[in-house]
Short mmCIF file of C-alpha atoms in Angstrom, two decimals:
data_model
loop_
_atom_site.label_atom_id
_atom_site.label_comp_id
_atom_site.label_asym_id
_atom_site.label_seq_id
_atom_site.Cartn_x
_atom_site.Cartn_y
_atom_site.Cartn_z
CA UNK A 680 7.99 -104.17 237.76
CA UNK A 681 11.71 -104.76 237.31
CA UNK A 682 13.90 -102.03 238.74
CA UNK A 683 15.87 -100.14 236.11
CA UNK A 684 19.68 -100.37 236.36
CA UNK A 685 21.43 -97.02 236.80
CA UNK A 686 23.91 -96.06 234.09
CA UNK A 687 27.65 -96.28 234.84
CA UNK A 688 30.43 -95.21 232.48
CA UNK A 689 34.13 -95.92 233.19
CA UNK A 690 36.52 -93.32 231.77
CA UNK A 691 40.01 -94.34 232.85
CA UNK A 692 40.83 -92.79 236.22
CA UNK A 693 37.28 -91.61 236.84
CA UNK A 694 33.85 -93.14 236.67
CA UNK A 695 30.61 -91.23 236.02
CA UNK A 696 27.34 -92.53 237.42
CA UNK A 697 23.68 -91.69 237.03
CA UNK A 698 22.22 -91.17 240.52
CA UNK A 699 18.74 -89.71 239.92
CA UNK A 700 16.26 -89.08 237.14
CA UNK A 701 14.80 -88.62 234.75
CA UNK A 702 13.43 -85.19 235.65
CA UNK A 703 10.64 -83.27 233.91
CA UNK A 704 12.96 -82.50 230.99
CA UNK A 705 14.06 -86.12 230.53
CA UNK A 706 17.56 -85.47 231.97
CA UNK A 707 19.49 -87.56 234.50
CA UNK A 708 21.62 -86.40 237.44
CA UNK A 709 25.27 -87.45 237.03
CA UNK A 710 28.30 -87.39 239.27
CA UNK A 711 31.97 -88.24 238.76
CA UNK A 712 33.91 -90.42 241.21
CA UNK A 713 37.61 -91.16 241.50
CA UNK A 714 40.16 -92.33 244.08
CA UNK A 715 42.99 -90.06 245.15
CA UNK A 716 46.45 -91.09 243.99
CA UNK A 717 48.55 -92.57 246.78
CA UNK A 718 45.74 -92.52 249.36
CA UNK A 719 44.00 -95.88 249.51
CA UNK A 720 40.29 -95.63 250.26
CA UNK A 721 40.12 -91.85 249.78
CA UNK A 722 37.37 -91.25 247.26
CA UNK A 723 36.38 -87.88 245.81
CA UNK A 724 33.06 -87.04 244.20
CA UNK A 725 32.07 -84.17 241.92
CA UNK A 726 28.46 -83.52 240.86
CA UNK A 727 27.99 -82.89 237.15
CA UNK A 728 24.31 -81.89 237.33
CA UNK A 729 21.27 -82.72 235.19
CA UNK A 730 22.59 -83.80 231.80
CA UNK A 731 22.00 -86.15 228.90
CA UNK A 732 24.26 -89.20 228.61
CA UNK A 733 26.31 -87.62 225.82
CA UNK A 734 26.72 -84.34 227.72
CA UNK A 735 27.78 -86.27 230.86
CA UNK A 736 30.49 -88.04 228.84
CA UNK A 737 31.70 -84.67 227.56
CA UNK A 738 31.77 -83.28 231.12
CA UNK A 739 33.79 -86.31 232.27
CA UNK A 740 36.25 -85.79 229.42
CA UNK A 741 36.67 -82.13 230.39
CA UNK A 742 37.34 -83.22 233.98
CA UNK A 743 40.06 -85.62 232.82
CA UNK A 744 41.71 -82.98 230.62
CA UNK A 745 41.73 -80.42 233.44
CA UNK A 746 43.50 -82.83 235.79
CA UNK A 747 41.06 -82.04 238.62
CA UNK A 748 41.01 -85.71 239.61
CA UNK A 749 44.73 -85.50 240.46
CA UNK A 750 44.35 -82.66 242.96
CA UNK A 751 43.27 -83.00 246.57
CA UNK A 752 39.60 -82.25 247.22
CA UNK A 753 38.41 -78.99 248.72
CA UNK A 754 37.06 -78.51 252.24
CA UNK A 755 33.54 -79.03 250.94
CA UNK A 756 34.52 -82.42 249.53
CA UNK A 757 35.96 -83.67 252.83
CA UNK A 758 34.75 -82.07 256.03
CA UNK A 759 37.44 -82.01 258.71
CA UNK A 760 36.24 -83.48 262.01
CA UNK A 761 37.31 -81.38 265.00
CA UNK A 762 37.38 -84.29 267.47
CA UNK A 763 37.73 -88.04 267.48
CA UNK A 764 34.44 -89.76 266.79
CA UNK A 765 33.51 -92.09 269.63
CA UNK A 766 29.74 -92.23 270.02
CA UNK A 767 26.90 -92.36 267.52
CA UNK A 768 26.04 -88.81 268.55
CA UNK A 769 29.53 -87.65 267.50
CA UNK A 770 29.14 -89.46 264.19
CA UNK A 771 25.73 -88.02 263.31
CA UNK A 772 26.57 -84.46 264.36
CA UNK A 773 29.80 -84.47 262.32
CA UNK A 774 28.03 -85.95 259.31
CA UNK A 775 25.20 -83.39 259.49
CA UNK A 776 27.76 -80.58 259.78
CA UNK A 777 29.33 -81.83 256.55
CA UNK A 778 25.92 -82.08 254.82
CA UNK A 779 25.03 -78.52 255.81
CA UNK A 780 28.24 -77.24 254.15
CA UNK A 781 27.50 -78.93 250.82
CA UNK A 782 26.11 -76.76 247.98
CA UNK A 783 22.33 -76.85 247.80
CA UNK A 784 22.48 -78.01 244.19
CA UNK A 785 24.04 -81.25 245.48
CA UNK A 786 21.94 -81.58 248.63
CA UNK A 787 18.54 -79.87 248.42
CA UNK A 788 16.86 -78.19 251.37
CA UNK A 789 14.13 -80.86 251.50
CA UNK A 790 16.73 -83.65 251.51
CA UNK A 791 18.69 -81.90 254.25
CA UNK A 792 15.55 -81.52 256.39
CA UNK A 793 14.71 -85.21 255.92
CA UNK A 794 18.20 -86.15 257.15
CA UNK A 795 17.79 -83.83 260.16
CA UNK A 796 14.54 -85.53 261.19
CA UNK A 797 16.11 -88.97 260.71
CA UNK A 798 19.11 -87.95 262.85
CA UNK A 799 16.77 -86.72 265.57
CA UNK A 800 14.96 -90.06 265.64
CA UNK A 801 18.22 -92.03 265.62
CA UNK A 802 19.68 -90.13 268.58
CA UNK A 803 16.46 -89.80 270.55
CA UNK A 804 16.01 -87.34 273.39
CA UNK A 805 18.21 -86.85 276.48
CA UNK A 806 15.42 -88.41 278.57
CA UNK A 807 14.94 -91.36 276.20
CA UNK A 808 18.18 -91.76 274.24
CA UNK A 809 18.01 -94.23 271.39
CA UNK A 810 21.58 -94.46 270.09
CA UNK A 811 22.85 -91.15 271.45
CA UNK A 812 25.46 -92.47 273.91
CA UNK A 813 26.15 -95.78 272.18
CA UNK A 814 29.68 -96.42 270.87
CA UNK A 815 30.09 -96.42 267.11
CA UNK A 816 31.32 -100.01 267.24
CA UNK A 817 27.80 -101.17 268.08
CA UNK A 818 26.82 -100.34 264.48
CA UNK A 819 28.83 -103.42 263.45
CA UNK A 820 27.13 -105.74 265.97
CA UNK A 821 24.12 -107.63 264.63
CA UNK A 822 22.42 -108.27 268.00
CA UNK A 823 22.62 -104.67 269.18
CA UNK A 824 21.39 -103.30 265.87
CA UNK A 825 18.51 -105.78 265.82
CA UNK A 826 17.42 -104.62 269.28
CA UNK A 827 17.44 -101.02 267.97
CA UNK A 828 15.05 -101.92 265.14
CA UNK A 829 12.58 -103.39 267.67
CA UNK A 830 12.00 -99.88 269.04
CA UNK A 831 10.23 -99.06 265.76
CA UNK A 832 7.33 -101.39 266.54
CA UNK A 833 5.51 -98.60 268.38
CA UNK A 834 2.26 -97.05 267.12
CA UNK A 835 3.99 -93.84 265.94
CA UNK A 836 6.68 -95.60 263.88
CA UNK A 837 6.36 -97.26 260.49
CA UNK A 838 8.37 -99.57 258.26
CA UNK A 839 9.09 -96.62 255.94
CA UNK A 840 10.55 -94.67 258.86
CA UNK A 841 12.75 -97.61 259.85
CA UNK A 842 14.11 -97.93 256.30
CA UNK A 843 14.83 -94.20 256.07
CA UNK A 844 16.64 -94.07 259.43
CA UNK A 845 18.65 -97.20 258.64
CA UNK A 846 19.80 -95.76 255.30
CA UNK A 847 20.74 -92.46 256.96
CA UNK A 848 22.77 -94.21 259.65
CA UNK A 849 24.49 -96.40 257.05
CA UNK A 850 25.35 -93.40 254.86
CA UNK A 851 26.91 -91.55 257.82
CA UNK A 852 28.94 -94.62 258.83
CA UNK A 853 30.27 -95.20 255.31
CA UNK A 854 31.15 -91.52 254.89
CA UNK A 855 33.10 -91.48 258.16
CA UNK A 856 34.82 -94.76 257.32
CA UNK A 857 35.82 -93.64 253.79
CA UNK A 858 37.29 -90.42 255.19
CA UNK A 859 39.11 -92.25 258.03
CA UNK A 860 37.27 -90.50 260.83
CA UNK A 861 36.64 -93.92 262.34
CA UNK A 862 38.89 -96.98 262.15
CA UNK A 863 37.23 -100.25 263.09
CA UNK A 864 39.60 -102.52 261.22
CA UNK A 865 37.78 -105.00 259.02
CA UNK A 866 34.44 -104.47 260.76
CA UNK A 867 31.73 -103.24 258.43
CA UNK A 868 28.33 -101.69 259.00
CA UNK A 869 25.85 -104.32 260.12
CA UNK A 870 23.58 -105.53 257.33
CA UNK A 871 20.08 -106.22 258.64
CA UNK A 872 17.14 -107.95 257.02
CA UNK A 873 14.55 -105.22 257.50
CA UNK A 874 10.80 -105.83 257.18
CA UNK A 875 9.59 -105.46 253.62
CA UNK A 876 8.09 -102.13 252.63
CA UNK A 877 4.31 -102.27 252.24
CA UNK A 878 3.20 -102.74 248.65
CA UNK A 879 1.19 -99.86 247.16
CA UNK A 880 -2.57 -100.15 247.38
CA UNK A 881 -3.92 -101.41 244.06
CA UNK A 882 -7.14 -99.42 244.46
CA UNK A 883 -5.24 -96.19 245.11
CA UNK A 884 -3.08 -96.87 242.03
CA UNK A 885 -6.17 -97.30 239.83
CA UNK A 886 -7.82 -94.17 241.24
CA UNK A 887 -4.69 -92.09 240.71
CA UNK A 888 -4.36 -93.20 237.07
CA UNK A 889 -8.00 -92.72 236.05
CA UNK A 890 -8.75 -89.63 233.97
CA UNK A 891 -12.30 -88.31 234.54
CA UNK A 892 -14.50 -86.55 231.99
CA UNK A 893 -15.54 -82.91 232.20
CA UNK A 894 -19.15 -84.00 232.84
CA UNK A 895 -18.05 -86.11 235.82
CA UNK A 896 -16.09 -83.15 237.17
CA UNK A 897 -19.17 -80.95 236.84
CA UNK A 898 -21.16 -83.45 238.93
CA UNK A 899 -18.51 -83.51 241.65
CA UNK A 900 -18.27 -79.71 241.66
CA UNK A 901 -22.05 -79.28 242.04
CA UNK A 902 -22.09 -81.90 244.78
CA UNK A 903 -19.34 -80.11 246.74
CA UNK A 904 -21.05 -76.77 246.15
CA UNK A 905 -24.36 -77.99 247.61
CA UNK A 906 -22.85 -80.00 250.44
CA UNK A 907 -23.57 -78.77 253.97
CA UNK A 908 -21.61 -79.45 257.14
CA UNK A 909 -23.13 -81.98 259.54
CA UNK A 910 -23.48 -81.09 263.21
CA UNK A 911 -20.52 -81.89 265.46
CA UNK A 912 -18.44 -82.86 262.44
CA UNK A 913 -14.70 -82.16 262.36
CA UNK A 914 -13.74 -81.78 258.70
CA UNK A 915 -10.20 -81.80 257.30
CA UNK A 916 -11.14 -79.00 254.90
CA UNK A 917 -13.36 -75.97 255.30
CA UNK A 918 -16.83 -76.59 253.72
CA UNK A 919 -16.67 -73.27 251.86
CA UNK A 920 -13.25 -74.19 250.44
CA UNK A 921 -14.19 -77.68 249.17
CA UNK A 922 -15.78 -76.53 245.90
CA UNK A 923 -13.25 -73.72 245.44
CA UNK A 924 -10.17 -75.95 245.69
CA UNK A 925 -11.75 -78.50 243.34
CA UNK A 926 -12.61 -75.84 240.75
CA UNK A 927 -9.07 -74.43 240.99
CA UNK A 928 -7.60 -77.85 240.27
CA UNK A 929 -10.03 -78.42 237.41
CA UNK A 930 -9.58 -74.94 235.87
CA UNK A 931 -5.78 -74.64 236.07
CA UNK A 932 -4.42 -78.19 235.73
CA UNK A 933 -2.02 -77.48 238.59
CA UNK A 934 -0.63 -80.04 241.01
CA UNK A 935 -2.51 -80.42 244.27
CA UNK A 936 0.61 -79.34 246.22
CA UNK A 937 0.75 -76.12 244.17
CA UNK A 938 -2.93 -75.34 244.76
CA UNK A 939 -2.97 -75.92 248.54
CA UNK A 940 0.13 -73.71 248.79
CA UNK A 941 -1.58 -70.69 247.20
CA UNK A 942 -1.87 -67.49 249.24
CA UNK A 943 -4.05 -64.44 248.70
CA UNK A 944 -1.00 -62.57 247.46
CA UNK A 945 -0.68 -65.02 244.55
CA UNK A 946 -4.00 -64.11 242.90
CA UNK A 947 -5.62 -60.90 241.65
CA UNK A 948 -9.41 -60.49 242.07
CA UNK A 949 -9.69 -56.70 241.85
CA UNK A 950 -11.92 -54.61 239.58
CA UNK A 951 -14.63 -57.18 238.90
CA UNK A 952 -17.67 -55.32 237.56
CA UNK A 953 -21.21 -55.80 238.85
CA UNK A 954 -22.05 -58.45 236.25
CA UNK A 955 -19.00 -60.46 237.24
CA UNK A 956 -17.53 -60.42 233.75
CA UNK A 957 -13.82 -60.11 233.16
CA UNK A 958 -12.73 -56.61 232.35
CA UNK A 959 -9.00 -57.29 232.38
CA UNK A 960 -6.95 -60.44 232.57
CA UNK A 961 -6.92 -62.09 236.02
CA UNK A 962 -4.04 -64.44 236.76
CA UNK A 963 -2.78 -66.91 239.36
CA UNK A 964 0.92 -67.12 240.13
CA UNK A 965 2.07 -70.59 241.20
CA UNK A 966 5.28 -69.85 243.10
CA UNK A 967 5.76 -73.06 245.10
CA UNK A 968 6.14 -75.44 242.18
CA UNK A 969 7.79 -78.83 241.81
CA UNK A 970 10.10 -77.58 239.06
CA UNK A 971 11.04 -74.37 240.99
CA UNK A 972 9.74 -72.27 238.07
CA UNK A 973 7.03 -69.67 238.71
CA UNK A 974 4.04 -70.20 236.42
CA UNK A 975 1.39 -67.67 235.42
CA UNK A 976 -2.07 -69.07 234.61
CA UNK A 977 -5.13 -67.14 233.42
CA UNK A 978 -8.25 -67.59 235.55
CA UNK A 979 -11.66 -68.27 234.03
CA UNK A 980 -14.64 -66.07 234.91
CA UNK A 981 -16.17 -68.97 236.82
CA UNK A 982 -13.08 -69.44 238.95
CA UNK A 983 -12.88 -65.70 239.65
CA UNK A 984 -16.44 -65.69 240.98
CA UNK A 985 -15.80 -68.77 243.12
CA UNK A 986 -12.68 -67.30 244.74
CA UNK A 987 -14.40 -63.93 245.21
CA UNK A 988 -17.29 -65.63 247.02
CA UNK A 989 -14.82 -67.58 249.18
CA UNK A 990 -12.97 -64.38 250.08
CA UNK A 991 -16.20 -62.62 251.09
CA UNK A 992 -17.04 -65.42 253.55
CA UNK A 993 -13.73 -65.33 255.38
CA UNK A 994 -12.62 -63.36 258.43
CA UNK A 995 -10.59 -60.21 257.57
CA UNK A 996 -7.71 -61.58 259.66
CA UNK A 997 -7.50 -64.52 257.25
CA UNK A 998 -7.05 -62.30 254.19
CA UNK A 999 -3.39 -61.30 254.56
CA UNK A 1000 -1.24 -61.63 251.46
CA UNK A 1001 0.75 -64.45 253.07
CA UNK A 1002 -2.34 -66.26 254.40
CA UNK A 1003 -3.37 -69.52 252.67
CA UNK A 1004 -6.51 -69.40 250.52
CA UNK A 1005 -7.83 -72.87 251.29
CA UNK A 1006 -8.09 -73.54 255.03
CA UNK A 1007 -8.46 -76.79 256.94
CA UNK A 1008 -11.45 -75.33 258.83
CA UNK A 1009 -13.35 -72.05 259.09
CA UNK A 1010 -11.73 -71.17 262.43
CA UNK A 1011 -8.21 -72.27 261.51
CA UNK A 1012 -5.41 -70.38 259.78
CA UNK A 1013 -3.70 -73.59 258.63
CA UNK A 1014 -3.72 -74.59 254.96
CA UNK A 1015 -5.59 -77.70 253.92
CA UNK A 1016 -3.49 -80.83 253.39
CA UNK A 1017 -3.12 -82.71 250.11
CA UNK A 1018 -4.52 -85.87 251.65
CA UNK A 1019 -7.67 -84.03 252.74
CA UNK A 1020 -8.28 -82.84 249.18
CA UNK A 1021 -7.84 -86.36 247.79
CA UNK A 1022 -10.20 -87.80 250.42
CA UNK A 1023 -12.83 -85.16 249.70
CA UNK A 1024 -12.82 -85.86 245.96
CA UNK A 1025 -12.92 -89.64 246.36
CA UNK A 1026 -15.74 -89.44 248.92
CA UNK A 1027 -17.76 -87.29 246.53
CA UNK A 1028 -17.20 -89.78 243.69
CA UNK A 1029 -18.47 -92.67 245.82
CA UNK A 1030 -21.54 -90.70 246.90
CA UNK A 1031 -22.36 -89.88 243.25
CA UNK A 1032 -21.69 -93.42 242.04
CA UNK A 1033 -19.09 -92.44 239.45
CA UNK A 1034 -15.65 -93.98 238.94
CA UNK A 1035 -13.28 -92.70 241.59
CA UNK A 1036 -10.46 -90.39 240.52
CA UNK A 1037 -7.81 -88.40 242.35
CA UNK A 1038 -6.78 -84.75 242.20
CA UNK A 1039 -3.98 -85.73 239.82
CA UNK A 1040 -6.57 -87.02 237.37
CA UNK A 1041 -7.73 -83.42 236.93
CA UNK A 1042 -4.22 -82.58 235.73
CA UNK A 1043 -4.38 -85.24 233.02
CA UNK A 1044 -7.86 -84.03 232.10
CA UNK A 1045 -6.50 -80.50 231.65
CA UNK A 1046 -3.82 -81.75 229.24
CA UNK A 1047 -6.38 -83.73 227.23
CA UNK A 1048 -8.92 -80.91 227.13
CA UNK A 1049 -6.44 -78.27 226.00
CA UNK A 1050 -5.05 -80.46 223.20
CA UNK A 1051 -8.47 -81.63 222.00
CA UNK A 1052 -9.84 -78.09 221.94
CA UNK A 1053 -7.06 -76.80 219.73
CA UNK A 1054 -4.42 -75.46 222.12
CA UNK A 1055 -0.81 -75.78 220.98
CA UNK A 1056 1.13 -78.56 222.68
CA UNK A 1057 3.89 -76.09 223.65
CA UNK A 1058 1.39 -73.76 225.36
CA UNK A 1059 -0.34 -76.62 227.19
CA UNK A 1060 3.02 -77.94 228.44
CA UNK A 1061 4.01 -74.47 229.66
CA UNK A 1062 0.75 -74.14 231.61
CA UNK A 1063 1.24 -77.56 233.23
CA UNK A 1064 4.91 -76.91 233.99
CA UNK A 1065 6.27 -79.76 231.86
CA UNK A 1066 8.19 -80.27 228.66
CA UNK A 1067 6.15 -81.20 225.60
CA UNK A 1068 7.69 -84.70 225.51
CA UNK A 1069 6.84 -85.47 229.14
CA UNK A 1070 3.33 -84.05 228.83
CA UNK A 1071 2.52 -86.15 225.76
CA UNK A 1072 4.03 -89.25 227.36
CA UNK A 1073 2.46 -89.03 230.82
CA UNK A 1074 -0.62 -86.80 230.71
CA UNK A 1075 -1.99 -86.91 227.17
CA UNK A 1076 -4.49 -89.75 226.58
CA UNK A 1077 -5.52 -90.62 223.03
CA UNK A 1078 -9.14 -91.83 222.89
CA UNK A 1079 -10.56 -94.42 220.49
CA UNK A 1080 -12.63 -91.68 218.83
CA UNK A 1081 -9.49 -89.67 218.07
CA UNK A 1082 -7.85 -92.73 216.53
CA UNK A 1083 -10.90 -93.34 214.33
CA UNK A 1084 -10.95 -89.70 213.25
CA UNK A 1085 -7.27 -89.87 212.30
CA UNK A 1086 -7.84 -92.97 210.17
CA UNK A 1087 -10.84 -91.46 208.41
CA UNK A 1088 -8.99 -88.24 207.74
CA UNK A 1089 -5.85 -89.99 206.44
CA UNK A 1090 -7.86 -92.31 204.11
CA UNK A 1091 -5.01 -94.82 203.97
CA UNK A 1092 -4.79 -97.36 201.16
CA UNK A 1093 -6.02 -94.95 198.47
CA UNK A 1094 -3.96 -93.10 195.83
CA UNK A 1095 -3.82 -89.34 196.04
CA UNK A 1096 -5.84 -89.00 192.85
CA UNK A 1097 -8.82 -90.95 194.22
CA UNK A 1098 -9.87 -89.08 197.34
CA UNK A 1099 -13.61 -89.45 198.07
CA UNK A 1100 -15.74 -86.42 197.39
CA UNK A 1101 -16.58 -85.95 201.05
CA UNK A 1102 -16.16 -87.79 204.31
CA UNK A 1103 -17.47 -87.32 207.83
CA UNK A 1104 -14.97 -86.89 210.66
CA UNK A 1105 -16.23 -86.46 214.19
CA UNK A 1106 -19.60 -85.18 213.02
CA UNK A 1107 -18.11 -82.52 210.71
CA UNK A 1108 -18.22 -82.88 206.92
CA UNK A 1109 -14.89 -82.29 205.21
CA UNK A 1110 -14.97 -81.49 201.48
CA UNK A 1111 -12.09 -83.38 199.90
CA UNK A 1112 -11.50 -83.13 196.14
CA UNK A 1113 -9.13 -85.13 193.95
CA UNK A 1114 -5.66 -83.70 193.44
CA UNK A 1115 -5.07 -82.18 190.03
CA UNK A 1116 -1.91 -81.95 188.00
CA UNK A 1117 1.00 -80.12 189.59
CA UNK A 1118 0.75 -76.38 189.27
CA UNK A 1119 -3.00 -76.32 188.52
CA UNK A 1120 -5.86 -75.47 190.86
CA UNK A 1121 -9.31 -77.09 191.10
#
């Protein structure tokens, strides 16, 4: 697949660029860039946020009218280094200090943590320093940088890790060079030919994009419900939680990361009567969501019973409000991982002989089921945590039967006055009568 070119719009003294996106609302993340007057190489950047192309152009125009591009940047735009940068350790520590001072809307907490881990790997430990005490000039030497990449051939390193650390080191070098914290003349950061990133597994891609049927999900659920733990086995997910986490995914349409992050304080299971019927509305609050918006989802009676049974089997010490619901094992207090849930579902599919699907397929199934059973598209999108446009584009699947029903209902190629007396659509008989003159009734 050809990589899409990012949008770039020149507006006189400034240039606005698209750096990320689109997000769940179809918006792109834009930033404005300009060079300071009279200071060669000094570039300033201002984030404009998640906007449409037209709104980004308007924001750039407002920036030009305000004259902000003519003023010197603030302390947050250019972090002042306290000492001369000599070693790679000085470079990375100064760069991380600057990143920590940036607003979180420009540098998210997850992105900051990823850079911290990359910096730790780049510098190494005092006992086994990687680039900690190396001079910054070595970053321009091809032979020395190539020898650094060879250290990533170990069993605990991967090609993805090497690419991430290389990009982090390059970003820090360019930032320090643009802000004149280092002066190496014409020497530039060494460009290496890194090993190619592994291509995605075709089988995993197919599994992740297959939408199961509700009957297939019922088979998997019954299989997980009846499954027993073998002797001396070391599972990645508690046997009692296997069926419960699957039913939660199937009944709510939530992302697997949102489900494994649930705690007992996020759900309400009180006041169930002896028959197990629902006396009042029981809800789940998804707080740790991808879109940072808390979602409230109504639980079905079946899901309430399943979670109540799971709670009754657990140790009282595992029932705190901040304790995870789905555990990696019966004796552990650690939440199950997303990979363990995917593996459990795919293993069950292979044992049952049905087409393999992933946990994300249950999310697409939820969108299809709600729309086909008469739910409003706006309500379904709100439950899934998406906009209507993104839900219909990504999650909604139109079946051949639905297309046939639409054609039969529309009765194309016939004048309005010659509707058939009756037609069958999806097994239901619709009484259609010819239109009469305007203003009259049949």
